[in-house]
Short mmCIF file of C-alpha atoms in Angstrom, two decimals:
data_model
loop_
_atom_site.label_atom_id
_atom_site.label_comp_id
_atom_site.label_asym_id
_atom_site.label_seq_id
_atom_site.Cartn_x
_atom_site.Cartn_y
_atom_site.Cartn_z
CA MET Y 21 -72.25 15.84 -100.78
CA GLU Y 22 -71.63 16.38 -97.06
CA LEU Y 23 -68.15 16.04 -95.57
CA HIS Y 24 -69.09 12.87 -93.68
CA ASP Y 25 -70.08 11.31 -97.02
CA VAL Y 26 -66.75 12.39 -98.50
CA TRP Y 27 -64.86 10.77 -95.65
CA PHE Y 28 -66.85 7.56 -96.00
CA VAL Y 29 -65.64 7.45 -99.61
CA LEU Y 30 -62.07 8.31 -98.61
CA ILE Y 31 -61.98 5.54 -96.00
CA ALA Y 32 -63.26 3.12 -98.64
CA VAL Y 33 -60.39 4.26 -100.91
CA LEU Y 34 -57.88 3.69 -98.11
CA TRP Y 35 -59.13 0.13 -97.59
CA ILE Y 36 -58.99 -0.47 -101.34
CA GLY Y 37 -55.38 0.71 -101.36
CA TYR Y 38 -54.52 -1.45 -98.37
CA PHE Y 39 -56.07 -4.63 -99.75
CA PHE Y 40 -54.59 -4.05 -103.21
CA LEU Y 41 -51.05 -3.58 -101.85
CA GLU Y 42 -51.00 -5.68 -98.70
CA GLY Y 43 -53.09 -8.30 -100.51
CA PHE Y 44 -50.27 -9.39 -102.78
CA ASP Y 45 -47.67 -9.46 -100.02
CA PHE Y 46 -50.01 -11.54 -97.84
CA GLY Y 47 -50.33 -13.79 -100.88
CA VAL Y 48 -46.57 -14.02 -101.35
CA GLY Y 49 -46.22 -14.91 -97.67
CA VAL Y 50 -48.66 -17.79 -98.12
CA LEU Y 51 -46.80 -18.88 -101.26
CA THR Y 52 -43.56 -19.36 -99.32
CA LYS Y 53 -45.05 -22.72 -98.35
CA LEU Y 54 -47.30 -23.45 -101.35
CA LEU Y 55 -44.88 -22.51 -104.14
CA ALA Y 56 -41.29 -22.44 -102.93
CA ARG Y 57 -39.42 -25.76 -103.12
CA ASP Y 58 -36.32 -24.83 -101.14
CA ARG Y 59 -34.84 -22.06 -99.03
CA ALA Y 60 -33.44 -20.19 -102.03
CA GLU Y 61 -36.89 -19.95 -103.61
CA LYS Y 62 -38.40 -18.83 -100.31
CA ARG Y 63 -35.81 -16.09 -100.18
CA VAL Y 64 -36.65 -15.07 -103.74
CA LEU Y 65 -40.34 -14.74 -102.84
CA ILE Y 66 -39.63 -12.82 -99.66
CA ASN Y 67 -37.24 -10.52 -101.51
CA THR Y 68 -39.95 -9.60 -104.03
CA ILE Y 69 -41.89 -7.90 -101.23
CA GLY Y 70 -38.96 -7.04 -98.94
CA PRO Y 71 -38.65 -3.38 -100.03
CA VAL Y 72 -42.41 -2.66 -100.01
CA TRP Y 73 -44.29 -4.67 -97.38
CA ASP Y 74 -43.86 -2.14 -94.58
CA GLY Y 75 -44.87 0.75 -96.84
CA ASN Y 76 -48.01 -1.15 -97.78
CA GLU Y 77 -49.06 -1.21 -94.13
CA VAL Y 78 -49.15 2.59 -94.09
CA TRP Y 79 -52.57 2.28 -95.75
CA LEU Y 80 -53.90 0.27 -92.81
CA LEU Y 81 -52.60 2.78 -90.27
CA THR Y 82 -54.12 5.62 -92.27
CA ALA Y 83 -57.46 3.83 -92.64
CA GLY Y 84 -57.60 3.16 -88.90
CA GLY Y 85 -56.58 6.71 -88.03
CA ALA Y 86 -59.06 8.22 -90.47
CA THR Y 87 -61.87 6.09 -89.03
CA PHE Y 88 -60.93 7.17 -85.49
CA ALA Y 89 -60.93 10.86 -86.43
CA ALA Y 90 -63.83 10.99 -88.89
CA PHE Y 91 -66.17 8.39 -87.34
CA PRO Y 92 -65.27 7.94 -83.66
CA GLU Y 93 -68.48 6.06 -82.83
CA TRP Y 94 -67.79 3.59 -85.65
CA TYR Y 95 -64.19 3.17 -84.49
CA ALA Y 96 -65.21 2.60 -80.87
CA THR Y 97 -67.93 0.05 -81.65
CA LEU Y 98 -65.83 -1.77 -84.24
CA PHE Y 99 -62.66 -2.08 -82.19
CA SER Y 100 -64.45 -3.02 -78.99
CA GLY Y 101 -66.85 -5.48 -80.60
CA PHE Y 102 -64.24 -7.09 -82.86
CA TYR Y 103 -61.52 -6.84 -80.23
CA LEU Y 104 -60.28 -10.45 -80.34
CA PRO Y 105 -60.04 -10.93 -84.14
CA LEU Y 106 -58.49 -7.47 -84.59
CA LEU Y 107 -56.01 -8.23 -81.77
CA ILE Y 108 -55.07 -11.48 -83.53
CA ILE Y 109 -54.50 -9.54 -86.76
CA LEU Y 110 -52.37 -6.97 -84.92
CA VAL Y 111 -50.23 -9.64 -83.25
CA CYS Y 112 -49.78 -11.38 -86.60
CA LEU Y 113 -48.64 -8.15 -88.25
CA ILE Y 114 -46.13 -7.53 -85.44
CA ILE Y 115 -44.70 -11.06 -85.60
CA ARG Y 116 -44.65 -10.90 -89.40
CA GLY Y 117 -42.57 -7.74 -89.38
CA VAL Y 118 -40.16 -9.23 -86.86
CA ALA Y 119 -39.92 -12.42 -88.97
CA PHE Y 120 -38.93 -10.49 -92.09
CA GLU Y 121 -36.15 -8.71 -90.21
CA TYR Y 122 -34.88 -11.53 -87.97
CA ARG Y 123 -35.05 -14.46 -90.38
CA VAL Y 124 -31.56 -13.87 -91.76
CA LYS Y 125 -29.86 -12.68 -88.57
CA ARG Y 126 -28.54 -16.18 -87.80
CA PRO Y 127 -27.47 -19.03 -90.13
CA GLU Y 128 -28.92 -21.97 -88.15
CA GLU Y 129 -31.45 -24.10 -90.05
CA ASN Y 130 -34.00 -24.19 -87.21
CA TRP Y 131 -33.82 -20.43 -86.73
CA GLN Y 132 -34.56 -19.62 -90.35
CA ARG Y 133 -37.18 -22.35 -90.73
CA ASN Y 134 -39.13 -21.15 -87.68
CA TRP Y 135 -39.21 -17.56 -88.91
CA GLU Y 136 -40.31 -18.73 -92.35
CA GLN Y 137 -43.14 -20.66 -90.70
CA ALA Y 138 -44.07 -17.46 -88.89
CA ILE Y 139 -44.18 -15.55 -92.19
CA PHE Y 140 -46.54 -18.15 -93.66
CA TRP Y 141 -49.00 -18.24 -90.77
CA THR Y 142 -48.95 -14.50 -90.08
CA SER Y 143 -49.77 -13.90 -93.74
CA LEU Y 144 -52.52 -16.53 -93.96
CA ILE Y 145 -54.37 -15.66 -90.74
CA PRO Y 146 -54.85 -11.90 -91.38
CA ALA Y 147 -55.75 -12.58 -95.02
CA PHE Y 148 -58.60 -14.76 -93.74
CA LEU Y 149 -59.66 -12.63 -90.77
CA TRP Y 150 -59.99 -9.41 -92.78
CA GLY Y 151 -62.66 -11.10 -94.88
CA VAL Y 152 -64.42 -12.32 -91.74
CA ALA Y 153 -64.37 -8.82 -90.25
CA PHE Y 154 -65.74 -7.07 -93.32
CA GLY Y 155 -68.29 -9.82 -93.84
CA ASN Y 156 -69.69 -9.13 -90.37
CA ILE Y 157 -69.67 -5.37 -90.92
CA VAL Y 158 -71.77 -5.71 -94.07
CA ARG Y 159 -74.04 -8.43 -92.67
CA GLY Y 160 -74.77 -6.51 -89.48
CA VAL Y 161 -74.00 -7.37 -85.86
CA LYS Y 162 -75.74 -6.98 -82.50
CA ILE Y 163 -75.54 -3.26 -81.71
CA ASP Y 164 -77.83 -1.84 -79.02
CA ALA Y 165 -79.36 1.59 -78.61
CA ASP Y 166 -76.15 2.86 -76.94
CA MET Y 167 -74.12 2.05 -80.08
CA GLU Y 168 -72.37 -0.82 -78.29
CA TYR Y 169 -71.73 -4.32 -79.61
CA VAL Y 170 -73.54 -6.82 -77.38
CA GLY Y 171 -72.82 -10.05 -79.26
CA GLY Y 172 -70.14 -12.66 -78.63
CA PHE Y 173 -67.00 -13.74 -80.44
CA TRP Y 174 -68.45 -16.96 -81.84
CA GLU Y 175 -71.32 -15.05 -83.45
CA LEU Y 176 -68.75 -13.45 -85.72
CA LEU Y 177 -67.93 -16.87 -87.17
CA ASN Y 178 -71.15 -17.18 -89.16
CA PRO Y 179 -71.34 -18.78 -92.65
CA TYR Y 180 -71.45 -15.47 -94.54
CA ALA Y 181 -68.43 -14.04 -92.74
CA LEU Y 182 -66.47 -17.30 -93.05
CA LEU Y 183 -67.15 -17.29 -96.79
CA GLY Y 184 -65.87 -13.72 -96.87
CA GLY Y 185 -62.69 -14.94 -95.17
CA LEU Y 186 -62.21 -17.64 -97.79
CA VAL Y 187 -62.70 -15.03 -100.52
CA THR Y 188 -60.03 -12.68 -99.17
CA LEU Y 189 -57.63 -15.55 -98.49
CA THR Y 190 -57.91 -17.06 -101.97
CA LEU Y 191 -58.08 -13.69 -103.73
CA PHE Y 192 -54.98 -12.37 -101.96
CA THR Y 193 -53.11 -15.61 -102.63
CA PHE Y 194 -54.08 -15.42 -106.32
CA HIS Y 195 -53.01 -11.75 -106.37
CA GLY Y 196 -49.70 -12.76 -104.75
CA ALA Y 197 -49.11 -15.59 -107.24
CA VAL Y 198 -49.63 -13.18 -110.14
CA PHE Y 199 -47.26 -10.71 -108.47
CA ALA Y 200 -44.67 -13.47 -107.97
CA SER Y 201 -44.88 -14.41 -111.65
CA LEU Y 202 -44.45 -10.72 -112.51
CA LYS Y 203 -41.40 -10.23 -110.28
CA THR Y 204 -39.40 -13.46 -110.76
CA VAL Y 205 -37.50 -15.27 -113.49
CA GLY Y 206 -36.83 -18.90 -114.25
CA ASP Y 207 -38.66 -21.98 -113.06
CA ILE Y 208 -40.31 -20.28 -110.10
CA ARG Y 209 -41.95 -17.80 -112.46
CA VAL Y 210 -43.40 -20.62 -114.58
CA ARG Y 211 -44.74 -22.44 -111.52
CA ALA Y 212 -46.15 -19.22 -110.04
CA ARG Y 213 -48.08 -18.63 -113.25
CA ALA Y 214 -49.45 -22.19 -113.25
CA LEU Y 215 -50.45 -21.95 -109.60
CA ALA Y 216 -52.08 -18.55 -110.18
CA LEU Y 217 -54.29 -20.10 -112.84
CA LYS Y 218 -55.51 -22.79 -110.43
CA LEU Y 219 -55.98 -20.30 -107.60
CA GLY Y 220 -57.93 -18.01 -109.92
CA VAL Y 221 -60.53 -20.69 -110.59
CA VAL Y 222 -60.94 -21.43 -106.86
CA THR Y 223 -61.16 -17.71 -106.10
CA ALA Y 224 -63.82 -17.22 -108.76
CA VAL Y 225 -66.05 -19.88 -107.18
CA PHE Y 226 -65.83 -18.40 -103.67
CA ALA Y 227 -66.02 -14.78 -104.84
CA LEU Y 228 -69.06 -15.29 -107.05
CA GLY Y 229 -70.97 -16.94 -104.21
CA PHE Y 230 -70.02 -14.24 -101.71
CA LEU Y 231 -70.76 -11.30 -104.01
CA ILE Y 232 -74.14 -12.68 -105.07
CA TRP Y 233 -75.02 -13.33 -101.41
CA THR Y 234 -74.03 -9.74 -100.57
CA GLN Y 235 -76.05 -8.31 -103.44
CA VAL Y 236 -79.17 -10.27 -102.47
CA HIS Y 237 -78.79 -9.40 -98.79
CA THR Y 238 -78.19 -5.66 -98.94
CA GLY Y 239 -77.24 -4.58 -102.46
CA ASP Y 240 -78.59 -1.91 -104.80
CA SER Y 241 -77.95 -0.90 -108.40
CA TRP Y 242 -74.61 0.73 -107.53
CA SER Y 243 -73.29 -2.33 -105.72
CA LEU Y 244 -74.53 -4.51 -108.59
CA GLY Y 245 -72.44 -2.45 -111.01
CA ALA Y 246 -69.35 -2.85 -108.79
CA MET Y 247 -70.01 -6.59 -108.54
CA LEU Y 248 -70.15 -6.97 -112.31
CA VAL Y 249 -66.85 -5.07 -112.64
CA ALA Y 250 -65.25 -7.33 -110.02
CA VAL Y 251 -66.43 -10.51 -111.74
CA ALA Y 252 -65.37 -9.30 -115.20
CA ALA Y 253 -61.95 -8.21 -113.92
CA LEU Y 254 -61.36 -11.55 -112.19
CA VAL Y 255 -62.25 -13.47 -115.34
CA GLY Y 256 -59.93 -11.16 -117.29
CA ALA Y 257 -57.11 -11.69 -114.77
CA ILE Y 258 -57.44 -15.47 -115.10
CA GLY Y 259 -57.46 -15.20 -118.89
CA ALA Y 260 -54.43 -12.88 -118.91
CA ILE Y 261 -52.32 -15.16 -116.68
CA LYS Y 262 -53.26 -18.11 -118.87
CA ALA Y 263 -52.01 -16.14 -121.87
CA GLY Y 264 -48.78 -15.24 -120.05
CA ARG Y 265 -49.65 -11.54 -119.76
CA GLU Y 266 -48.59 -11.13 -116.14
CA GLY Y 267 -48.75 -7.34 -116.07
CA TRP Y 268 -52.32 -7.28 -117.33
CA SER Y 269 -53.28 -10.07 -114.96
CA PHE Y 270 -51.86 -8.19 -111.97
CA ALA Y 271 -53.65 -4.99 -112.97
CA LEU Y 272 -56.95 -6.85 -113.40
CA SER Y 273 -56.62 -8.74 -110.12
CA GLY Y 274 -56.10 -5.34 -108.50
CA VAL Y 275 -59.26 -4.08 -110.19
CA THR Y 276 -61.06 -7.15 -108.82
CA ILE Y 277 -60.02 -6.25 -105.27
CA ALA Y 278 -60.91 -2.59 -105.74
CA ALA Y 279 -64.34 -3.34 -107.20
CA ALA Y 280 -65.14 -5.97 -104.57
CA VAL Y 281 -64.24 -3.63 -101.69
CA ALA Y 282 -66.17 -0.82 -103.37
CA MET Y 283 -69.18 -3.12 -103.61
CA LEU Y 284 -69.06 -3.79 -99.86
CA PHE Y 285 -68.94 -0.09 -99.03
CA LEU Y 286 -71.70 0.69 -101.54
CA ALA Y 287 -73.83 -2.05 -99.98
CA LEU Y 288 -73.19 -0.48 -96.55
CA PHE Y 289 -73.95 3.16 -97.32
CA PRO Y 290 -75.40 5.14 -95.57
CA ASP Y 291 -74.70 2.74 -92.69
CA VAL Y 292 -71.17 2.19 -91.47
CA MET Y 293 -72.09 -0.64 -89.12
CA PRO Y 294 -75.64 -2.00 -89.33
CA SER Y 295 -77.43 -3.32 -86.25
CA SER Y 296 -79.01 -6.76 -86.59
CA LEU Y 297 -81.17 -6.04 -83.51
CA ASP Y 298 -82.94 -2.94 -84.79
CA PRO Y 299 -82.17 -0.92 -87.96
CA ALA Y 300 -82.81 2.25 -85.96
CA TRP Y 301 -79.76 1.40 -83.82
CA SER Y 302 -77.40 1.15 -86.78
CA LEU Y 303 -74.34 3.37 -86.97
CA THR Y 304 -74.58 5.66 -90.00
CA VAL Y 305 -72.38 8.27 -91.65
CA THR Y 306 -74.47 10.86 -89.82
CA ASN Y 307 -74.74 9.62 -86.24
CA ALA Y 308 -71.22 8.15 -86.08
CA SER Y 309 -69.28 11.06 -87.55
CA SER Y 310 -67.18 13.81 -86.00
CA SER Y 311 -68.13 17.48 -86.10
CA PRO Y 312 -68.03 19.35 -89.44
CA TYR Y 313 -65.09 21.42 -88.16
CA THR Y 314 -63.04 18.29 -87.43
CA LEU Y 315 -63.85 16.86 -90.84
CA LYS Y 316 -62.86 20.14 -92.50
CA ILE Y 317 -59.44 20.16 -90.82
CA MET Y 318 -58.94 16.49 -91.76
CA THR Y 319 -59.78 17.24 -95.38
CA TRP Y 320 -57.09 19.91 -95.61
CA CYS Y 321 -54.51 17.61 -93.96
CA ALA Y 322 -55.39 14.77 -96.33
CA ALA Y 323 -55.13 17.04 -99.35
CA ILE Y 324 -51.55 17.93 -98.39
CA ALA Y 325 -50.27 14.55 -97.11
CA THR Y 326 -51.85 12.09 -99.55
CA PRO Y 327 -49.94 13.19 -102.68
CA LEU Y 328 -46.66 12.90 -100.74
CA VAL Y 329 -47.45 9.34 -99.65
CA LEU Y 330 -48.40 8.35 -103.20
CA LEU Y 331 -45.19 9.88 -104.57
CA TYR Y 332 -42.81 8.10 -102.22
CA GLN Y 333 -44.58 4.77 -102.59
CA SER Y 334 -44.58 5.07 -106.38
CA TRP Y 335 -40.87 5.90 -106.29
CA THR Y 336 -40.18 2.82 -104.14
CA TYR Y 337 -41.95 0.50 -106.57
CA TRP Y 338 -40.09 2.10 -109.49
CA VAL Y 339 -36.68 1.63 -107.86
CA PHE Y 340 -37.35 -2.04 -107.07
CA ARG Y 341 -39.12 -2.88 -110.33
CA LYS Y 342 -36.71 -5.51 -111.69
CA ARG Y 343 -37.30 -9.27 -111.65
CA ILE Y 344 -35.21 -11.54 -109.43
CA GLY Y 345 -34.42 -15.26 -109.35
CA THR Y 346 -32.43 -17.83 -107.42
CA GLN Y 347 -29.27 -16.75 -109.28
CA HIS Y 348 -29.46 -13.44 -107.40
CA ILE Y 349 -29.43 -15.15 -104.00
CA ALA Y 350 -26.02 -15.61 -102.38
CA ALA Y 351 -25.65 -19.14 -100.99
CA ASP Y 352 -24.13 -18.07 -97.67
CA ALA Y 353 -26.08 -14.86 -97.04
CA HIS Y 354 -27.49 -14.49 -93.53
#
């Protein structure tokens, strides 16, 4: 296996890690409006992800940086062609981070309510747009012979990509509901579990349609295997949450995300960004990659830094592993 193939796999792993971790905190952000009945319950939900949400975004930064260094042509075409949706995601992530920090800086009702609205919308919009972006990457977009995107913004909003957006939105919200049931106590835990069961059924409908469409469009035997794992894990996650086994359900919903993302990358390979104008103009792991020397240096850096990142993130989750409820929220805290 060549180094550019290795880095294609590593970038896929980074996106799997990002969607697994950021997926549930996007979902919890959406649940602040769908699940929480009052401010105390909103604070409980936000506190479940408070210690970890910013660490989860490290995976996005690493995935973007790795793409820039390992596949500069892919990075350039992707970020220029998808400039507007990626800018919207970036702005949402900035506002979301500010909302988490500023929400409790003042006690006024309007102040806190507005920041809570910001958390909801800046969780929902990226959760949807990531699916749209990856749907277009797999489907193929208008790339010319100079490796430049020549399509328009509205062409990105095609039925396949929009279905991909619905899949990521519902899957992340389901993942977040399972996480909320795993991290809370009392009535909110019971309602999170009931909502997760309903969301799981909706997610299964959208996901099955999207994965089958992907397999028919550009799949092979490897992507078919990943699809079957994703479907089986999602069914298992729904069954586990119905049985009250929240830990198993969370693990299986994570497997669903991992297998679904793996399927998309398997369906792509050896392309990294197919051209819908001419297959010969597609970006591949070969023509979009950096030099072997650059990839070699990156491999050594990744081998040293990655274990450290995994260790400190694992430690963070261990420290903040306990469940919380409304009884842990001080009435006058701001």
